[in-house]
mmCIF file of C-alpha atoms in Angstrom:
data_model
loop_
_atom_site.group_PDB
_atom_site.id
_atom_site.type_symbol
_atom_site.label_atom_id
_atom_site.label_comp_id
_atom_site.label_asym_id
_atom_site.label_seq_id
_atom_site.Cartn_x
_atom_site.Cartn_y
_atom_site.Cartn_z
ATOM 1 C CA MET A 9 -68.919 12.507 -49.268
ATOM 2 C CA ALA A 10 -69.933 16.029 -50.937
ATOM 3 C CA ASN A 11 -72.822 16.874 -51.910
ATOM 4 C CA SER A 12 -75.332 13.732 -52.448
ATOM 5 C CA GLY A 13 -78.975 14.119 -52.997
ATOM 6 C CA GLN A 14 -81.899 13.003 -55.154
ATOM 7 C CA THR A 15 -82.389 13.490 -58.963
ATOM 8 C CA ASP A 16 -85.917 12.149 -60.542
ATOM 9 C CA THR A 17 -85.207 9.057 -62.946
ATOM 10 C CA ALA A 18 -87.259 11.211 -65.738
ATOM 11 C CA ALA A 19 -84.733 13.889 -65.541
ATOM 12 C CA LEU A 20 -82.046 11.335 -66.142
ATOM 13 C CA VAL A 21 -84.091 9.874 -68.719
ATOM 14 C CA ALA A 22 -84.555 13.269 -70.626
ATOM 15 C CA MET A 23 -80.462 13.651 -70.268
ATOM 16 C CA LEU A 24 -79.725 10.892 -72.240
ATOM 17 C CA SER A 25 -82.291 10.664 -74.997
ATOM 18 C CA GLU A 26 -80.835 14.308 -76.114
ATOM 19 C CA ARG A 27 -77.187 12.819 -76.671
ATOM 20 C CA ALA A 28 -76.853 11.389 -80.033
ATOM 21 C CA ALA A 29 -74.374 8.839 -78.464
ATOM 22 C CA VAL A 30 -73.139 7.285 -75.101
ATOM 23 C CA ASN A 31 -70.698 5.415 -73.814
ATOM 24 C CA VAL A 32 -72.032 1.943 -71.866
ATOM 25 C CA ARG A 33 -70.862 -1.217 -70.231
ATOM 26 C CA LEU A 34 -73.969 -3.890 -69.862
ATOM 27 C CA ALA A 35 -73.643 -6.577 -67.741
ATOM 28 C CA LEU A 36 -76.792 -9.269 -69.028
ATOM 29 C CA VAL A 37 -77.307 -12.820 -67.411
ATOM 30 C CA VAL A 38 -79.647 -15.054 -68.448
ATOM 31 C CA ASP A 39 -83.225 -15.289 -66.843
ATOM 32 C CA ALA A 40 -86.259 -17.610 -68.024
ATOM 33 C CA GLN A 41 -84.513 -18.253 -71.768
ATOM 34 C CA GLN A 42 -83.902 -13.956 -71.777
ATOM 35 C CA TRP A 43 -81.398 -11.521 -71.779
ATOM 36 C CA ARG A 44 -82.559 -9.647 -68.506
ATOM 37 C CA LEU A 45 -80.046 -6.233 -67.717
ATOM 38 C CA HIS A 46 -78.053 -7.174 -64.758
ATOM 39 C CA HIS A 47 -76.069 -3.459 -64.369
ATOM 40 C CA GLY A 48 -75.621 -0.821 -66.741
ATOM 41 C CA GLN A 49 -72.932 1.944 -66.790
ATOM 42 C CA VAL A 50 -72.985 4.682 -68.835
ATOM 43 C CA THR A 51 -70.121 7.191 -69.307
ATOM 44 C CA LEU A 52 -71.052 10.666 -70.271
ATOM 45 C CA ASP A 53 -67.584 11.906 -71.836
ATOM 46 C CA ASP A 54 -67.052 12.584 -75.668
ATOM 47 C CA ASP A 55 -63.473 12.867 -74.755
ATOM 48 C CA ALA A 56 -63.313 9.138 -74.085
ATOM 49 C CA PRO A 57 -63.616 7.021 -77.392
ATOM 50 C CA VAL A 58 -65.008 3.226 -76.530
ATOM 51 C CA LYS A 59 -63.029 0.644 -77.372
ATOM 52 C CA GLU A 60 -65.962 -2.374 -78.216
ATOM 53 C CA ARG A 61 -66.116 -5.403 -76.831
ATOM 54 C CA ALA A 62 -68.056 -8.296 -75.849
ATOM 55 C CA TRP A 63 -67.660 -11.056 -73.450
ATOM 56 C CA ARG A 64 -70.104 -13.980 -74.034
ATOM 57 C CA TYR A 65 -71.269 -16.984 -72.159
ATOM 58 C CA SER A 66 -73.827 -19.484 -72.059
ATOM 59 C CA THR A 67 -75.241 -17.481 -68.672
ATOM 60 C CA ALA A 68 -73.840 -14.244 -68.877
ATOM 61 C CA THR A 69 -72.815 -11.665 -71.359
ATOM 62 C CA PHE A 70 -70.616 -8.225 -70.779
ATOM 63 C CA LEU A 71 -70.973 -5.680 -73.463
ATOM 64 C CA GLU A 72 -68.941 -2.181 -73.438
ATOM 65 C CA LEU A 73 -70.430 -0.357 -76.861
ATOM 66 C CA CYS A 74 -71.492 2.291 -78.134
ATOM 67 C CA LEU A 75 -75.097 2.960 -78.272
ATOM 68 C CA PRO A 76 -77.751 5.807 -79.285
ATOM 69 C CA GLY A 77 -78.752 8.069 -76.221
ATOM 70 C CA PRO A 78 -82.502 7.547 -76.766
ATOM 71 C CA THR A 79 -81.919 3.192 -76.834
ATOM 72 C CA VAL A 80 -80.353 4.121 -73.354
ATOM 73 C CA ALA A 81 -82.629 6.181 -72.095
ATOM 74 C CA ALA A 82 -85.302 3.556 -73.300
ATOM 75 C CA LEU A 83 -83.608 0.853 -71.014
ATOM 76 C CA LEU A 84 -83.534 2.936 -68.226
ATOM 77 C CA GLN A 85 -86.748 3.443 -67.847
ATOM 78 C CA GLY A 86 -87.533 -0.452 -68.178
ATOM 79 C CA ASP A 87 -88.168 -0.580 -72.020
ATOM 80 C CA ASP A 88 -86.604 -3.712 -73.682
ATOM 81 C CA GLN A 89 -84.426 -3.031 -76.204
ATOM 82 C CA ASP A 90 -82.294 -4.620 -79.016
ATOM 83 C CA VAL A 91 -78.375 -4.683 -78.354
ATOM 84 C CA HIS A 92 -75.821 -6.056 -80.342
ATOM 85 C CA GLY A 93 -77.802 -9.006 -81.794
ATOM 86 C CA LEU A 94 -79.135 -9.831 -78.389
ATOM 87 C CA HIS A 95 -83.076 -8.479 -77.277
ATOM 88 C CA VAL A 96 -82.599 -7.158 -73.742
ATOM 89 C CA VAL A 97 -84.938 -7.283 -71.050
ATOM 90 C CA SER A 98 -84.698 -4.119 -68.737
ATOM 91 C CA PRO A 99 -86.474 -3.850 -65.653
ATOM 92 C CA SER A 100 -87.996 -0.865 -64.049
ATOM 93 C CA PRO A 101 -86.282 0.914 -61.668
ATOM 94 C CA PRO A 102 -88.039 0.262 -58.438
ATOM 95 C CA SER A 103 -87.702 4.077 -57.093
ATOM 96 C CA SER A 104 -88.643 7.059 -59.174
ATOM 97 C CA SER A 105 -85.064 8.804 -58.239
ATOM 98 C CA ALA A 106 -81.540 8.271 -58.431
ATOM 99 C CA SER A 107 -79.416 8.644 -55.891
ATOM 100 C CA THR A 108 -76.941 11.734 -56.831
ATOM 101 C CA TYR A 109 -73.168 12.237 -55.364
ATOM 102 C CA GLN A 110 -70.964 15.246 -56.597
ATOM 103 C CA LEU A 111 -66.861 13.440 -56.158
ATOM 104 C CA ARG A 112 -64.348 15.507 -55.469
ATOM 105 C CA GLY A 113 -60.908 14.692 -58.169
ATOM 106 C CA GLN A 114 -58.946 11.843 -56.789
ATOM 107 C CA GLU A 115 -62.101 10.330 -54.866
ATOM 108 C CA GLU A 116 -62.507 6.673 -54.818
ATOM 109 C CA TRP A 117 -66.487 5.536 -54.651
ATOM 110 C CA GLY A 118 -67.317 2.407 -55.988
ATOM 111 C CA ARG A 119 -63.756 1.223 -57.133
ATOM 112 C CA VAL A 120 -63.589 4.169 -59.786
ATOM 113 C CA THR A 121 -61.566 7.011 -59.599
ATOM 114 C CA THR A 122 -60.801 9.978 -61.506
ATOM 115 C CA PRO A 123 -58.263 12.929 -61.859
ATOM 116 C CA TRP A 124 -61.240 15.324 -61.951
ATOM 117 C CA PRO A 125 -64.301 15.846 -60.100
ATOM 118 C CA ARG A 126 -67.356 14.043 -61.500
ATOM 119 C CA THR A 127 -71.331 13.637 -60.710
ATOM 120 C CA GLU A 128 -72.598 10.088 -60.608
ATOM 121 C CA TRP A 129 -76.067 8.940 -60.366
ATOM 122 C CA THR A 130 -77.237 5.103 -59.134
ATOM 123 C CA ILE A 131 -80.278 3.549 -59.211
ATOM 124 C CA SER A 132 -80.586 0.643 -56.777
ATOM 125 C CA ARG A 133 -81.577 -3.151 -58.483
ATOM 126 C CA ASP A 134 -84.948 -4.442 -56.770
ATOM 127 C CA ALA A 135 -83.783 -6.230 -54.147
ATOM 128 C CA SER A 136 -86.445 -9.636 -55.364
ATOM 129 C CA THR A 137 -84.397 -9.804 -58.220
ATOM 130 C CA PRO A 138 -82.648 -13.047 -59.086
ATOM 131 C CA GLN A 139 -78.830 -12.916 -58.323
ATOM 132 C CA PRO A 140 -76.594 -14.287 -61.323
ATOM 133 C CA SER A 141 -75.328 -18.153 -61.347
ATOM 134 C CA TYR A 142 -72.241 -18.506 -59.666
ATOM 135 C CA GLY A 143 -71.023 -21.437 -61.893
ATOM 136 C CA LEU A 144 -68.147 -21.178 -64.080
ATOM 137 C CA LEU A 145 -67.925 -18.837 -67.091
ATOM 138 C CA VAL A 146 -66.205 -20.316 -69.917
ATOM 139 C CA GLY A 147 -66.791 -19.045 -73.469
ATOM 140 C CA ASP A 148 -65.926 -16.238 -75.944
ATOM 141 C CA GLY A 149 -64.008 -14.140 -73.697
ATOM 142 C CA PRO A 150 -61.833 -14.752 -70.513
ATOM 143 C CA SER A 151 -62.855 -17.890 -68.411
ATOM 144 C CA PHE A 152 -63.571 -16.610 -64.829
ATOM 145 C CA LEU A 153 -64.512 -19.017 -61.663
ATOM 146 C CA ASN A 154 -67.964 -17.231 -61.283
ATOM 147 C CA PHE A 155 -70.159 -13.764 -62.149
ATOM 148 C CA ASP A 156 -68.740 -12.023 -59.646
ATOM 149 C CA GLN A 157 -64.894 -11.726 -60.775
ATOM 150 C CA ALA A 158 -66.276 -11.435 -64.984
ATOM 151 C CA LEU A 159 -67.651 -8.342 -63.532
ATOM 152 C CA SER A 160 -65.131 -6.816 -61.789
ATOM 153 C CA ALA A 161 -62.534 -7.542 -64.492
ATOM 154 C CA PHE A 162 -65.037 -6.258 -67.591
ATOM 155 C CA LEU A 163 -65.986 -3.154 -65.189
ATOM 156 C CA HIS A 164 -62.823 -2.517 -63.509
ATOM 157 C CA GLN A 165 -59.884 -4.717 -65.099
ATOM 158 C CA ARG A 166 -59.403 -5.601 -60.948
ATOM 159 C CA PRO A 167 -60.182 -8.959 -59.476
ATOM 160 C CA HIS A 168 -62.730 -9.173 -57.293
ATOM 161 C CA ASP A 169 -62.393 -9.332 -53.505
ATOM 162 C CA SER A 170 -64.044 -8.715 -50.239
ATOM 163 C CA THR A 171 -65.483 -5.207 -50.582
ATOM 164 C CA PRO A 172 -69.192 -4.924 -49.781
ATOM 165 C CA GLY A 173 -71.368 -5.928 -52.469
ATOM 166 C CA ARG A 174 -73.144 -2.900 -54.878
ATOM 167 C CA SER A 175 -77.099 -3.420 -55.600
ATOM 168 C CA ASP A 176 -77.004 -1.015 -58.491
ATOM 169 C CA LEU A 177 -78.794 -1.710 -61.511
ATOM 170 C CA TRP A 178 -77.753 1.808 -62.899
ATOM 171 C CA ARG A 179 -74.609 3.657 -62.647
ATOM 172 C CA ILE A 180 -74.327 6.861 -64.766
ATOM 173 C CA VAL A 181 -71.224 9.005 -64.456
ATOM 174 C CA LEU A 182 -70.554 12.781 -65.735
ATOM 175 C CA PRO A 183 -66.885 14.207 -65.350
ATOM 176 C CA GLN A 184 -66.312 17.420 -64.502
ATOM 177 C CA ARG A 185 -63.470 18.860 -66.116
ATOM 178 C CA GLU A 186 -63.784 22.896 -65.437
ATOM 179 C CA GLY A 187 -61.070 22.835 -63.110
ATOM 180 C CA TRP A 188 -59.433 20.506 -60.687
ATOM 181 C CA LEU A 189 -56.268 19.865 -58.768
ATOM 182 C CA SER A 190 -54.004 17.898 -60.140
ATOM 183 C CA ARG A 191 -51.090 17.928 -57.937
ATOM 184 C CA ILE A 192 -50.588 19.274 -54.518
ATOM 185 C CA THR A 193 -47.383 19.506 -52.611
ATOM 186 C CA ILE A 194 -46.826 19.816 -48.796
ATOM 187 C CA GLY A 195 -43.909 21.158 -47.623
ATOM 188 C CA ALA A 196 -42.507 22.738 -44.692
ATOM 189 C CA ASP A 197 -43.223 26.111 -45.448
ATOM 190 C CA LEU A 198 -45.097 25.996 -48.895
ATOM 191 C CA LEU A 199 -47.707 24.476 -50.181
ATOM 192 C CA THR A 200 -47.836 24.101 -54.179
ATOM 193 C CA THR A 201 -50.794 22.772 -56.159
ATOM 194 C CA ILE A 202 -50.980 22.251 -59.995
ATOM 195 C CA VAL A 203 -54.521 23.478 -61.227
ATOM 196 C CA ASP A 204 -56.059 22.592 -64.588
ATOM 197 C CA GLY A 205 -58.796 22.897 -66.232
ATOM 198 C CA GLU A 206 -61.106 23.484 -69.749
ATOM 199 C CA ALA A 207 -62.946 26.483 -67.782
ATOM 200 C CA LEU A 208 -61.045 28.337 -65.052
ATOM 201 C CA ASP A 209 -62.671 31.942 -65.705
ATOM 202 C CA GLY A 210 -63.082 33.098 -62.431
ATOM 203 C CA ALA A 211 -62.429 30.886 -60.528
ATOM 204 C CA VAL A 212 -60.384 31.441 -57.231
ATOM 205 C CA LEU A 213 -58.311 29.323 -55.250
ATOM 206 C CA GLU A 214 -58.516 29.242 -51.369
ATOM 207 C CA LEU A 215 -56.434 27.792 -48.457
ATOM 208 C CA SER A 216 -58.475 28.330 -45.033
ATOM 209 C CA TRP A 217 -58.070 26.835 -41.419
ATOM 210 C CA ALA A 218 -59.791 27.185 -37.896
ATOM 211 C CA ALA A 219 -57.582 30.819 -37.361
ATOM 212 C CA GLY A 220 -58.213 32.131 -40.915
ATOM 213 C CA ASN A 221 -58.024 32.109 -44.917
ATOM 214 C CA GLU A 222 -56.309 33.192 -47.726
ATOM 215 C CA CYS A 223 -57.519 33.489 -50.958
ATOM 216 C CA GLN A 224 -55.739 33.764 -54.823
ATOM 217 C CA SER A 225 -57.105 34.727 -58.607
ATOM 218 C CA VAL A 226 -56.846 31.639 -60.810
ATOM 219 C CA ASP A 227 -55.893 32.832 -64.340
ATOM 220 C CA GLY A 228 -55.099 29.926 -66.144
ATOM 221 C CA ALA A 229 -54.028 26.477 -65.801
ATOM 222 C CA GLY A 230 -50.528 26.119 -63.602
ATOM 223 C CA ALA A 231 -48.907 26.536 -60.748
ATOM 224 C CA TYR A 232 -50.249 28.048 -57.304
ATOM 225 C CA HIS A 233 -48.381 28.799 -54.228
ATOM 226 C CA PHE A 234 -49.447 29.318 -50.825
ATOM 227 C CA PRO A 235 -46.730 30.452 -47.969
ATOM 228 C CA LEU A 236 -46.889 28.073 -45.236
ATOM 229 C CA PRO A 237 -45.111 30.075 -42.193
ATOM 230 C CA HIS A 238 -45.853 27.526 -39.522
ATOM 231 C CA GLY A 239 -46.268 24.267 -41.541
ATOM 232 C CA LEU A 240 -49.627 23.222 -42.061
ATOM 233 C CA ALA A 241 -53.083 23.813 -40.138
ATOM 234 C CA HIS A 242 -54.946 20.865 -38.774
ATOM 235 C CA ASP A 243 -58.403 20.631 -40.716
ATOM 236 C CA SER A 244 -56.722 22.778 -43.805
ATOM 237 C CA LEU A 245 -59.080 23.084 -46.536
ATOM 238 C CA LEU A 246 -57.668 24.024 -50.236
ATOM 239 C CA MET A 247 -60.471 24.431 -52.674
ATOM 240 C CA LEU A 248 -60.804 25.151 -56.160
ATOM 241 C CA ARG A 249 -63.662 27.562 -56.435
ATOM 242 C CA ARG A 250 -66.194 29.533 -58.715
ATOM 243 C CA ALA A 251 -68.366 32.533 -56.991
ATOM 244 C CA ASP A 252 -70.158 30.043 -54.091
ATOM 245 C CA GLN A 253 -69.896 26.912 -56.220
ATOM 246 C CA TRP A 254 -66.586 24.477 -55.612
ATOM 247 C CA LEU A 255 -64.914 22.701 -58.658
ATOM 248 C CA ASP A 256 -62.566 20.581 -56.547
ATOM 249 C CA TRP A 257 -61.326 20.459 -53.027
ATOM 250 C CA ARG A 258 -58.763 18.619 -50.886
ATOM 251 C CA SER A 259 -58.989 18.416 -47.313
ATOM 252 C CA PHE A 260 -56.158 17.588 -44.574
ATOM 253 C CA PRO A 261 -57.435 16.943 -41.748
ATOM 254 C CA ALA A 262 -55.207 15.252 -38.436
ATOM 255 C CA PRO A 263 -55.318 12.124 -40.141
ATOM 256 C CA THR A 264 -56.237 9.664 -37.201
ATOM 257 C CA TYR A 265 -57.898 6.695 -38.683
ATOM 258 C CA GLY A 266 -56.571 4.366 -41.791
ATOM 259 C CA ARG A 267 -57.637 5.866 -45.503
ATOM 260 C CA ALA A 268 -57.146 5.648 -48.859
ATOM 261 C CA ARG A 269 -53.514 7.593 -49.780
ATOM 262 C CA ASP A 270 -54.205 10.253 -52.540
ATOM 263 C CA ALA A 271 -52.274 10.253 -55.352
ATOM 264 C CA SER A 272 -52.314 14.035 -56.102
ATOM 265 C CA VAL A 273 -51.201 14.586 -52.679
ATOM 266 C CA VAL A 274 -46.974 14.489 -51.947
ATOM 267 C CA TRP A 275 -46.134 15.566 -48.522
ATOM 268 C CA GLU A 276 -42.456 16.338 -49.444
ATOM 269 C CA GLN A 277 -41.457 16.252 -46.003
ATOM 270 C CA PRO A 278 -43.021 13.667 -44.441
ATOM 271 C CA GLY A 279 -42.649 14.923 -41.237
ATOM 272 C CA PRO A 280 -45.442 17.165 -40.628
ATOM 273 C CA GLU A 281 -47.703 13.906 -42.055
ATOM 274 C CA LEU A 282 -46.634 12.200 -38.634
ATOM 275 C CA GLU A 283 -47.190 15.087 -36.794
ATOM 276 C CA LEU A 284 -50.770 15.859 -37.759
ATOM 277 C CA LEU A 285 -51.390 11.984 -36.871
ATOM 278 C CA LEU A 286 -50.134 12.314 -33.907
ATOM 279 C CA ALA A 287 -52.228 15.784 -33.186
ATOM 280 C CA ASN A 288 -55.049 13.920 -31.270
ATOM 281 C CA GLY A 289 -53.100 10.992 -29.312
ATOM 282 C CA GLU A 290 -53.937 7.340 -29.137
ATOM 283 C CA GLY A 291 -57.568 7.148 -29.270
ATOM 284 C CA LYS A 292 -60.481 5.059 -31.252
ATOM 285 C CA TYR A 293 -58.542 5.746 -34.364
ATOM 286 C CA LEU A 294 -54.946 5.035 -33.507
ATOM 287 C CA GLU A 295 -52.504 2.745 -31.504
ATOM 288 C CA CYS A 296 -48.804 3.247 -30.674
ATOM 289 C CA LYS A 297 -46.146 0.747 -30.658
ATOM 290 C CA GLN A 298 -42.566 1.388 -29.847
ATOM 291 C CA GLU A 299 -41.324 -2.107 -31.553
ATOM 292 C CA VAL A 300 -42.569 -4.644 -33.523
ATOM 293 C CA PRO A 301 -44.519 -6.359 -30.768
ATOM 294 C CA GLU A 302 -43.634 -10.092 -29.511
ATOM 295 C CA GLY A 303 -46.016 -12.489 -27.169
ATOM 296 C CA ASP A 304 -49.022 -10.584 -25.904
ATOM 297 C CA SER A 305 -48.236 -7.474 -27.127
ATOM 298 C CA ARG A 306 -48.586 -9.179 -30.765
ATOM 299 C CA LYS A 307 -51.831 -10.550 -29.813
ATOM 300 C CA LYS A 308 -52.836 -7.618 -28.340
ATOM 301 C CA MET A 309 -52.163 -5.548 -31.945
ATOM 302 C CA LEU A 310 -53.987 -8.413 -33.998
ATOM 303 C CA LYS A 311 -57.181 -7.485 -31.944
ATOM 304 C CA THR A 312 -56.556 -3.780 -32.159
ATOM 305 C CA ILE A 313 -55.932 -4.092 -35.968
ATOM 306 C CA ALA A 314 -59.443 -6.716 -36.569
ATOM 307 C CA ALA A 315 -61.071 -4.028 -34.239
ATOM 308 C CA PHE A 316 -60.370 -1.137 -36.493
ATOM 309 C CA ALA A 317 -61.451 -3.158 -39.580
ATOM 310 C CA SER A 318 -64.968 -3.993 -38.120
ATOM 311 C CA GLN A 319 -65.331 -0.726 -37.504
ATOM 312 C CA ASP A 320 -64.043 2.670 -39.074
ATOM 313 C CA GLY A 321 -60.529 1.858 -39.686
ATOM 314 C CA GLY A 322 -57.489 3.124 -37.832
ATOM 315 C CA THR A 323 -53.960 3.286 -37.742
ATOM 316 C CA VAL A 324 -51.213 1.434 -35.862
ATOM 317 C CA LEU A 325 -47.833 3.221 -35.344
ATOM 318 C CA ILE A 326 -44.728 1.038 -34.882
ATOM 319 C CA GLY A 327 -41.698 2.989 -33.717
ATOM 320 C CA VAL A 328 -43.322 5.697 -31.338
ATOM 321 C CA ARG A 329 -44.101 5.484 -27.676
ATOM 322 C CA ASP A 330 -47.101 5.619 -25.414
ATOM 323 C CA ASP A 331 -46.748 8.719 -24.751
ATOM 324 C CA LEU A 332 -46.335 9.611 -28.439
ATOM 325 C CA GLN A 333 -42.276 10.363 -28.588
ATOM 326 C CA ILE A 334 -40.793 8.983 -31.964
ATOM 327 C CA VAL A 335 -37.971 7.286 -31.264
ATOM 328 C CA GLY A 336 -38.389 4.853 -34.682
ATOM 329 C CA LEU A 337 -37.569 1.294 -35.487
ATOM 330 C CA PRO A 338 -34.649 0.134 -34.434
ATOM 331 C CA GLU A 339 -31.486 -0.615 -37.015
ATOM 332 C CA LYS A 340 -31.544 -4.548 -36.938
ATOM 333 C CA PRO A 341 -32.829 -6.318 -38.111
ATOM 334 C CA THR A 342 -33.647 -4.045 -41.613
ATOM 335 C CA VAL A 343 -37.047 -1.888 -42.030
ATOM 336 C CA ASP A 344 -37.998 -4.265 -44.786
ATOM 337 C CA LYS A 345 -38.051 -6.954 -42.498
ATOM 338 C CA GLN A 346 -39.859 -5.904 -39.822
ATOM 339 C CA GLU A 347 -42.442 -4.813 -42.317
ATOM 340 C CA LEU A 348 -42.666 -8.383 -43.711
ATOM 341 C CA GLN A 349 -42.640 -9.562 -40.370
ATOM 342 C CA VAL A 350 -45.915 -7.277 -39.216
ATOM 343 C CA VAL A 351 -47.106 -8.581 -42.528
ATOM 344 C CA GLY A 352 -46.906 -12.135 -41.933
ATOM 345 C CA MET A 353 -48.579 -11.500 -38.340
ATOM 346 C CA ILE A 354 -51.807 -10.023 -39.996
ATOM 347 C CA ARG A 355 -51.820 -12.836 -42.595
ATOM 348 C CA ASP A 356 -51.310 -15.203 -39.782
ATOM 349 C CA GLY A 357 -53.729 -13.861 -37.063
ATOM 350 C CA VAL A 358 -56.848 -11.542 -38.379
ATOM 351 C CA GLU A 359 -59.623 -13.529 -40.722
ATOM 352 C CA PRO A 360 -60.231 -12.610 -43.532
ATOM 353 C CA SER A 361 -57.792 -10.824 -44.642
ATOM 354 C CA PRO A 362 -58.629 -7.079 -43.774
ATOM 355 C CA PRO A 363 -58.723 -3.955 -46.295
ATOM 356 C CA TYR A 364 -54.858 -2.163 -45.125
ATOM 357 C CA GLU A 365 -51.682 -0.671 -45.969
ATOM 358 C CA SER A 366 -48.444 -0.862 -44.604
ATOM 359 C CA ARG A 367 -46.043 2.287 -45.361
ATOM 360 C CA VAL A 368 -42.708 3.279 -43.715
ATOM 361 C CA ILE A 369 -42.807 7.421 -42.708
ATOM 362 C CA ASP A 370 -39.047 8.741 -42.104
ATOM 363 C CA HIS A 371 -39.363 11.974 -39.542
ATOM 364 C CA ASP A 372 -35.732 13.163 -39.013
ATOM 365 C CA GLY A 373 -34.067 10.429 -39.814
ATOM 366 C CA LYS A 374 -36.322 8.026 -37.741
ATOM 367 C CA LYS A 375 -38.492 5.347 -39.416
ATOM 368 C CA VAL A 376 -41.938 4.501 -38.216
ATOM 369 C CA LEU A 377 -44.224 1.637 -39.636
ATOM 370 C CA ALA A 378 -48.063 3.024 -40.475
ATOM 371 C CA ILE A 379 -50.446 0.378 -40.583
ATOM 372 C CA GLU A 380 -53.137 2.319 -42.050
ATOM 373 C CA VAL A 381 -56.419 0.012 -41.841
ATOM 374 C CA SER A 382 -59.735 0.514 -43.706
ATOM 375 C CA GLY A 383 -63.304 -0.226 -41.886
ATOM 376 C CA GLY A 384 -63.860 -2.816 -44.062
ATOM 377 C CA ASP A 385 -68.352 -3.107 -43.437
ATOM 378 C CA GLN A 386 -68.282 -6.901 -42.004
ATOM 379 C CA MET A 387 -66.773 -8.339 -39.049
ATOM 380 C CA TYR A 388 -63.360 -9.743 -38.714
ATOM 381 C CA ALA A 389 -62.010 -11.888 -36.331
ATOM 382 C CA TYR A 390 -58.725 -12.330 -34.287
ATOM 383 C CA ARG A 391 -57.453 -16.571 -34.660
ATOM 384 C CA ASP A 392 -55.713 -17.437 -31.567
ATOM 385 C CA ARG A 393 -52.598 -19.736 -32.100
ATOM 386 C CA ALA A 394 -53.761 -22.012 -29.533
ATOM 387 C CA SER A 395 -56.788 -22.660 -29.617
ATOM 388 C CA GLN A 396 -57.686 -21.849 -33.562
ATOM 389 C CA ARG A 397 -60.755 -20.649 -32.480
ATOM 390 C CA PRO A 398 -61.963 -16.752 -33.618
ATOM 391 C CA GLU A 399 -62.676 -14.053 -31.498
ATOM 392 C CA PHE A 400 -64.016 -10.940 -32.348
ATOM 393 C CA TYR A 401 -63.315 -7.216 -30.631
ATOM 394 C CA VAL A 402 -64.339 -3.681 -30.895
ATOM 395 C CA ARG A 403 -62.591 -0.438 -30.523
ATOM 396 C CA VAL A 404 -64.128 1.522 -27.448
ATOM 397 C CA GLY A 405 -62.074 4.824 -27.026
ATOM 398 C CA PRO A 406 -58.102 3.571 -27.077
ATOM 399 C CA ASN A 407 -59.333 0.339 -25.737
ATOM 400 C CA THR A 408 -59.852 -2.704 -27.934
ATOM 401 C CA VAL A 409 -62.633 -4.875 -26.256
ATOM 402 C CA PRO A 410 -64.239 -7.591 -27.164
ATOM 403 C CA ALA A 411 -67.048 -7.473 -29.119
ATOM 404 C CA ARG A 412 -70.962 -8.087 -27.654
ATOM 405 C CA HIS A 413 -73.510 -10.550 -29.357
ATOM 406 C CA HIS A 414 -75.980 -8.109 -30.935
ATOM 407 C CA GLU A 415 -72.168 -6.151 -32.608
ATOM 408 C CA ILE A 416 -71.338 -9.185 -33.975
ATOM 409 C CA ALA A 417 -74.710 -9.735 -35.411
ATOM 410 C CA ALA A 418 -74.803 -6.308 -36.667
ATOM 411 C CA GLY A 419 -71.361 -6.840 -38.465
ATOM 412 C CA PHE A 420 -71.993 -10.319 -40.295
ATOM 413 C CA ARG A 421 -75.987 -9.042 -41.038
ATOM 414 C CA GLN A 422 -74.045 -6.279 -43.003
ATOM 415 C CA ALA A 423 -71.545 -8.409 -44.562
ATOM 416 C CA PRO A 424 -71.482 -8.692 -48.786
ATOM 417 C CA THR A 425 -74.280 -10.963 -49.744
ATOM 418 C CA ALA A 426 -74.679 -8.716 -53.631
ATOM 419 C CA THR A 427 -73.037 -8.624 -56.290
ATOM 420 C CA THR A 428 -69.347 -6.281 -56.251
ATOM 421 C CA ILE A 429 -69.352 -4.037 -59.330
#
């Protein structure tokens, strides 16, 4: 994550105090017969009008509204305020500083993705703060099984999942729309990027790689082209900058591990992407299978997927031999049926369900099935069909080996226990 650091909380209070109004989402819980702030999310975006919402239950209330900046600043520094007919008790931040992150466009963090870059500040909740009630929520709003589901739906319009719980008391988001890369198309011999933005004067586009770089002046929003006479080099970096300050960027490393797909990057010819994926060979983050596995080979693949999910992620390529020759999936059964077969194997053999995506890559008419597994920040087990006993594994170089007791214990200690937001 680029440009992380700390910001004094007093500076954030001053910034909010100077604004006439800000957009906020508040999650309140009942504590000792009073409404306590559990989480506050502030969006400093004058271009995004708020559609006010209020979900009210006996033990929790969720509010989305526009509030005066000084009111939100007071809540941030721990002063109680009257909001939407409720007296809100706001805890003081346990630290005098906020974690600060500068994020590029299309970068997901905390379940939020925006086309343009943004700055985010987060302030942690005191670890001793009582957790919300986990009973059913029924009232003046949609019904939910528990607080976690309601909060995820209210903030993200997405169901609660097993991603690690967050412990933010406050989250403040500031969009950076000076300039951004809205779409990048990578062909065999040309990279095209669409640049957008509100203040592009003096901006420069730079494509850099290990052996050199190329720069272009940006004279406004539009399409810009970089010839690729030798294809896209490994570990290339495309940056939109002004002097020594970046506005937005994308990197194109040899993608040797599972990762979220970037909707702004289009590989016009998927072949180069697969070649990048295979550039470093099989190792800690890559496993190749010639065909959909059966028997012991099936068991080995599922153990590897569990190990990928338990650590930093990884990719399984089906249709590639161990010597990295791309042979493609057989014509029968259909590619769709083979993909469903693998998805069923993962569903039945790995617990809990690991975070992954499956997709088919077309390379010179040959179909390769990629299973891209993200690191899940907890332990995932292979469950043997016969014994039904969970088995835990880790990746050591190109090998999948049984996890040691301390590795299993560490994995469970970091498993999610707090509220996902």
